Coordinates of C-alpha atoms in Angstrom, one line a residue:
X25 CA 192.3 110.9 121.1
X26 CA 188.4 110.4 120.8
X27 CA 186.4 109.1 123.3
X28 CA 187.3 106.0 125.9
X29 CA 184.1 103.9 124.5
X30 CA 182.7 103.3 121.2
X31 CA 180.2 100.8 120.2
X32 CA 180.9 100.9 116.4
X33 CA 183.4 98.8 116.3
X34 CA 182.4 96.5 119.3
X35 CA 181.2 93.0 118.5
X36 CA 180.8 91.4 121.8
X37 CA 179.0 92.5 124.3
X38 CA 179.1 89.9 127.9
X39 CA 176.8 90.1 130.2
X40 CA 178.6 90.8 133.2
X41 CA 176.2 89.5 136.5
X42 CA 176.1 86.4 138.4
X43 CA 173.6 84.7 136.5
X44 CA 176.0 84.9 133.4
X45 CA 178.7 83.6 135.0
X46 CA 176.9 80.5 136.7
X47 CA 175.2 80.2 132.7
X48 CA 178.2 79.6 130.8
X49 CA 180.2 77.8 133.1
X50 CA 177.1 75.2 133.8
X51 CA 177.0 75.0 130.2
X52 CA 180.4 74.3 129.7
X53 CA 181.2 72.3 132.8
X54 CA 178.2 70.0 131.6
X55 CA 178.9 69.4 127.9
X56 CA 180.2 66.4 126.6
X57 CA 181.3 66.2 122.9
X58 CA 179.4 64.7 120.2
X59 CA 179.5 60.7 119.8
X60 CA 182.6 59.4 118.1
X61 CA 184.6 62.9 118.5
X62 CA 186.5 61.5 122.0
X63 CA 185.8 62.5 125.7
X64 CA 187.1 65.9 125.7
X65 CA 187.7 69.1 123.4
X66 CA 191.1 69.6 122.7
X67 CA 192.5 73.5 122.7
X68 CA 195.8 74.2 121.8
X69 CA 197.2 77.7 122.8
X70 CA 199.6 79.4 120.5
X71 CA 201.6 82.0 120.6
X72 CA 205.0 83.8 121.5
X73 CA 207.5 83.5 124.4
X74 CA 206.1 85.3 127.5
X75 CA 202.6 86.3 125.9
X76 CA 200.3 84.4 128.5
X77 CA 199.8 80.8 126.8
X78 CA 200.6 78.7 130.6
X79 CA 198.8 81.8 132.5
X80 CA 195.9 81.5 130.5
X81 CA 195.5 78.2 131.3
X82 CA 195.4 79.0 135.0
X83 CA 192.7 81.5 134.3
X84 CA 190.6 78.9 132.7
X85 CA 190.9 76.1 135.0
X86 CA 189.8 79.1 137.7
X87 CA 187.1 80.7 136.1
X88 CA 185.6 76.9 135.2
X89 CA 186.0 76.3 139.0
X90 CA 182.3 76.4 140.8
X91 CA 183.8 78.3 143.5
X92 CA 186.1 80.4 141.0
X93 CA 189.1 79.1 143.1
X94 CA 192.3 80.7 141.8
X95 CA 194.2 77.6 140.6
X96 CA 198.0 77.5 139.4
X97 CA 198.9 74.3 138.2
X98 CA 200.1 75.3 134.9
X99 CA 204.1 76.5 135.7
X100 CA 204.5 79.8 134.4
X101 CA 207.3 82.3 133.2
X102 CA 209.8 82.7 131.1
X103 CA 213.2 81.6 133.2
X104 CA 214.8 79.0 131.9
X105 CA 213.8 76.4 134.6
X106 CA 210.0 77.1 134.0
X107 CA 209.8 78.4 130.3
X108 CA 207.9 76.1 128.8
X109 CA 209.5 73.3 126.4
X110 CA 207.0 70.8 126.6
X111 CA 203.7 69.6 125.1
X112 CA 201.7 69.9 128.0
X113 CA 198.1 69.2 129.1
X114 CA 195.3 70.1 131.5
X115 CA 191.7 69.1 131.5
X116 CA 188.9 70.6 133.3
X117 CA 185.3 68.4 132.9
X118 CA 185.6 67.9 128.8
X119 CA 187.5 70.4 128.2
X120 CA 191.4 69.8 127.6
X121 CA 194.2 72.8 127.0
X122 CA 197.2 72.1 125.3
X123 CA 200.1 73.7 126.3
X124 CA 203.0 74.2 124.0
X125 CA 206.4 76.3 123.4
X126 CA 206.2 79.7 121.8
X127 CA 206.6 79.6 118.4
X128 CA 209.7 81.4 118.3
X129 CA 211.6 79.4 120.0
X130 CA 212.1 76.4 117.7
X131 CA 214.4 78.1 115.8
X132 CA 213.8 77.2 112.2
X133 CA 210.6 78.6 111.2
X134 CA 210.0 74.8 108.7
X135 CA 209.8 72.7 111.3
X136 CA 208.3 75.5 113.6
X137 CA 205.0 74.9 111.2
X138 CA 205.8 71.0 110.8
X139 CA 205.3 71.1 114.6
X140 CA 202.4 72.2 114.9
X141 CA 201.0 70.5 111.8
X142 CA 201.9 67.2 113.7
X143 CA 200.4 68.9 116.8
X144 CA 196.9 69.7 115.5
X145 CA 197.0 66.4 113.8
X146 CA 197.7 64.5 117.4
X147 CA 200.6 62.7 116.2
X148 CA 202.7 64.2 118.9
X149 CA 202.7 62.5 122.6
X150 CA 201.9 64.6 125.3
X151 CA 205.3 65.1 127.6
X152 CA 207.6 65.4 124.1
X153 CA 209.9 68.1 124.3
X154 CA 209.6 70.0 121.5
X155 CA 212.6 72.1 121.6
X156 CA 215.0 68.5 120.4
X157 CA 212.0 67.0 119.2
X158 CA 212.6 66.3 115.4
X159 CA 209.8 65.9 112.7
X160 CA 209.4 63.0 110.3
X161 CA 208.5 63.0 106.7
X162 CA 207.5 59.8 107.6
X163 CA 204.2 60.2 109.4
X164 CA 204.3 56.6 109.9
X165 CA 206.8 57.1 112.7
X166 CA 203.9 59.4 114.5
X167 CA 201.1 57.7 114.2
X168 CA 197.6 59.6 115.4
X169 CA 196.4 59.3 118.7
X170 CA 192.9 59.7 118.4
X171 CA 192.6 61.3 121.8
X172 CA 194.8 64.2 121.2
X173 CA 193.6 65.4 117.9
X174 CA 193.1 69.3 118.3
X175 CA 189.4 70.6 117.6
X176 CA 190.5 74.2 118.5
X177 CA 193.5 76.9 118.6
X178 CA 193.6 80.1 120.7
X179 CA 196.3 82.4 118.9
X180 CA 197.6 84.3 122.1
X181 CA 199.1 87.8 121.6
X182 CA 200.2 90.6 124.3
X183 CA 197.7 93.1 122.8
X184 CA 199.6 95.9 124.5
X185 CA 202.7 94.8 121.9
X186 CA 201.0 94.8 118.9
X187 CA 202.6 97.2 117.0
X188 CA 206.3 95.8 118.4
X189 CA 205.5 92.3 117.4
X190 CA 208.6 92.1 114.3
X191 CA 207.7 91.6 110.4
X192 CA 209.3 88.3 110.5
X193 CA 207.5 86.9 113.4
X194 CA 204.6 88.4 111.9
X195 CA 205.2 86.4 108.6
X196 CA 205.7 83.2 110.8
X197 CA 202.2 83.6 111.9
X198 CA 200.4 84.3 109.2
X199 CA 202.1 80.9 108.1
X200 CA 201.4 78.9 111.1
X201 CA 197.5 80.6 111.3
X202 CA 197.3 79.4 107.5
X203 CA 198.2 75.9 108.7
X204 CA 195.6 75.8 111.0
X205 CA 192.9 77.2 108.5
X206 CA 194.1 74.4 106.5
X207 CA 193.7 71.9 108.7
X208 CA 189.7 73.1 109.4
X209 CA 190.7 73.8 113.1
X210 CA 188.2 76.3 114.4
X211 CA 190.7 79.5 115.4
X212 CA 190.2 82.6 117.5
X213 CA 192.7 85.1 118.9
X214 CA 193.1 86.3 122.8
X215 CA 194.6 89.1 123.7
X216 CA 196.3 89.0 127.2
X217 CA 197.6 92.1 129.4
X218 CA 195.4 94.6 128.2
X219 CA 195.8 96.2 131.8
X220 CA 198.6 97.9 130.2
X221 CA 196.1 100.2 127.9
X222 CA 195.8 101.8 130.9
X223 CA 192.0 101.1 130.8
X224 CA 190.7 101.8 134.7
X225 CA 189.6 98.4 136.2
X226 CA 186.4 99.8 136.7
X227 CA 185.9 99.9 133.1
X228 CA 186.4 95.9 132.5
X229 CA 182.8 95.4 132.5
X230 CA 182.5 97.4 128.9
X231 CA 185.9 96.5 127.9
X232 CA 185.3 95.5 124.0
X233 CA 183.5 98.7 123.8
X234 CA 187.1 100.6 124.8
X235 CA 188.1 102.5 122.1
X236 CA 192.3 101.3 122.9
X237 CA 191.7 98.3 122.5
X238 CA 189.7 98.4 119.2
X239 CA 192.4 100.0 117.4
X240 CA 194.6 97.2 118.9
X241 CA 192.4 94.6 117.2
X242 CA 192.1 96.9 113.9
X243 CA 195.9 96.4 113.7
X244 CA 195.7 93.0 114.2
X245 CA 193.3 92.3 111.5
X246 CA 194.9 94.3 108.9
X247 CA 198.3 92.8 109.6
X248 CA 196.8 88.5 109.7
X249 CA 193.6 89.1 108.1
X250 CA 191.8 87.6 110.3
X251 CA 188.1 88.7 111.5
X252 CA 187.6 91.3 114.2
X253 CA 184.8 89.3 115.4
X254 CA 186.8 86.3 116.5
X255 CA 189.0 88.7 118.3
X256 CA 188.4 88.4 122.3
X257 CA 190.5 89.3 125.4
X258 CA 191.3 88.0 128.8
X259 CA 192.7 88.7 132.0
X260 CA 195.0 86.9 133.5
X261 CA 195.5 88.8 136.6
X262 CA 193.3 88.5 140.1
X263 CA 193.2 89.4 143.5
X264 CA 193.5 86.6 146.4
X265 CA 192.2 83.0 146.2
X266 CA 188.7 83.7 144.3
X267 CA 188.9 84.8 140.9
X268 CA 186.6 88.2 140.3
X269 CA 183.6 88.1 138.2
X270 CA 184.3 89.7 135.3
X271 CA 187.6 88.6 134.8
X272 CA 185.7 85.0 135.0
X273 CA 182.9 85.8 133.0
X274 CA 185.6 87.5 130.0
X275 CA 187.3 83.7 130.0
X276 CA 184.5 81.4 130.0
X277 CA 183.0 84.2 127.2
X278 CA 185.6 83.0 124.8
X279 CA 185.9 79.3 126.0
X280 CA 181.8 79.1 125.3
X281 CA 182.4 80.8 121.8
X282 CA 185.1 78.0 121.0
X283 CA 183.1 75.7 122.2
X284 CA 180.0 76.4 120.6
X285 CA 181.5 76.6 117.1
X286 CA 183.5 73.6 117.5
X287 CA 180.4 71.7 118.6
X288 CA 178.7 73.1 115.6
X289 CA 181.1 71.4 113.2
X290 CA 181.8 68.3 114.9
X291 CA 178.3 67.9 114.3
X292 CA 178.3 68.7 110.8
X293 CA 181.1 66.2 109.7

């Protein structure tokens, strides 16, 4: 099996104290977007039925609290009176997560990635229910709304079902993660539930140096191609009304590398 930890293949290492935590979410409660780029950053979670997309949201909008309130807004689940069919937002300072149905189930994988093309593009009002909601060759008919153009995508996977994810939903998302390259959308992948590595909660301070869940991200890259290094993971499981600090510090980690590269080429344009 090899040993629990190696550094080799670890490319982020978080500092996990207070002063960390109160860093990067002053920094990221306090930025404002670059002049003529809109009042917030828009992030648009992607991903599969039941993979953490609406739970992730409640983990940001928690660990971006000062107090590290746990907050639920976002309905989650995947019953058929809370799964979620609509495109859906919540902001948090200038910071705005977009909320969306899992890929797979719009049925015909075309307008699955005509979707989202409209999506990232910000033709689609917020509130549209995109399960009956039906694309137009005619972009005229959608026009952009400047406010909900999407700067960002988080690709969420259950990194625990890697290997169980099928070849043709596979396929779909290398499709649908091409779009987005296409499109110059800054992208990065989360992995959620990766309590069920069975790595010991006392080890979530060193968690990217786990060797478990390297391998998980190994597989990942081979099968999309996409780089190791833009390859994080969060919990979205806490304890109480105060989520901990390391399970804040892993999700304002990514939000801060997002943001930071976004930023970056905002500026550049």
């Amino acid at each position: 099996m090899g040993s629990k930890f190696s550094k080799d293949g670890c490319f982020h290492f978080p500092t996990m104290n207070r002063r960390n935590l109160d860093t990067l979410r002053n920094n990221l409660r306090n930025y404002h977007p670059p002049v003529g780029c809109g009042d917030c950053i828009n992030i648009l979670l992607v991903g599969l039925v039941g993979t953490g997309k609406s739970s992730l949201i409640n983990t940001f909008l928690s660990a971006l609290d000062r107090q590290g309130t746990t907050i639920t807004c976002v309905p989650i689940g995947t019953g058929p009176c809370i799964l979620t069919t609509e495109l859906r937002s919540y902001v948090a300072g200038s910071l705005r997560f977009w909320d969306s149905a899992g890929w797979n189930v719009l049925v015909n994988p075309d307008r699955t990635k005509r979707v989202l093309q409209m999506i990232l593009e910000g033709r689609v009002p917020i509130g549209t229910n995109l399960l009956h909601f039906k694309p137009d060759s005619d972009v005229s008919n959608y026009p952009v709304i400047p406010g909900n153009i999407i700067h960002g995508v988080a690709l969420i996977f259950n990194i625990d079902s890697i290997g169980l994810i099928s070849e043709n939903h596979m396929k779909e998302f290398q499709e649908l993660q091409t779009i987005v390259a296409q499109k110059y959308v800054h992208r990065v992948v989360i992995g959620t539930k990766f309590e069920l590595l069975g790595i010991p909660e006392k080890h979530n301070a060193w968690i990217y140096e786990y060797e478990p869940l390297q391998r998980k991200f190994e597989m990942l890259a081979e099968s999309t191609g996409l780089d190791r290094r833009s390859m994080f993971v969060v919990s979205n499981r806490w304890n109480g009304d105060q989520i901990e600090m390391i399970r804040c510090i892993l999700a304002l980690y990514v939000l801060d590398y997002m943001v930071r590269n976004i930023d970056q080429f905002l500026r550049a344009m």
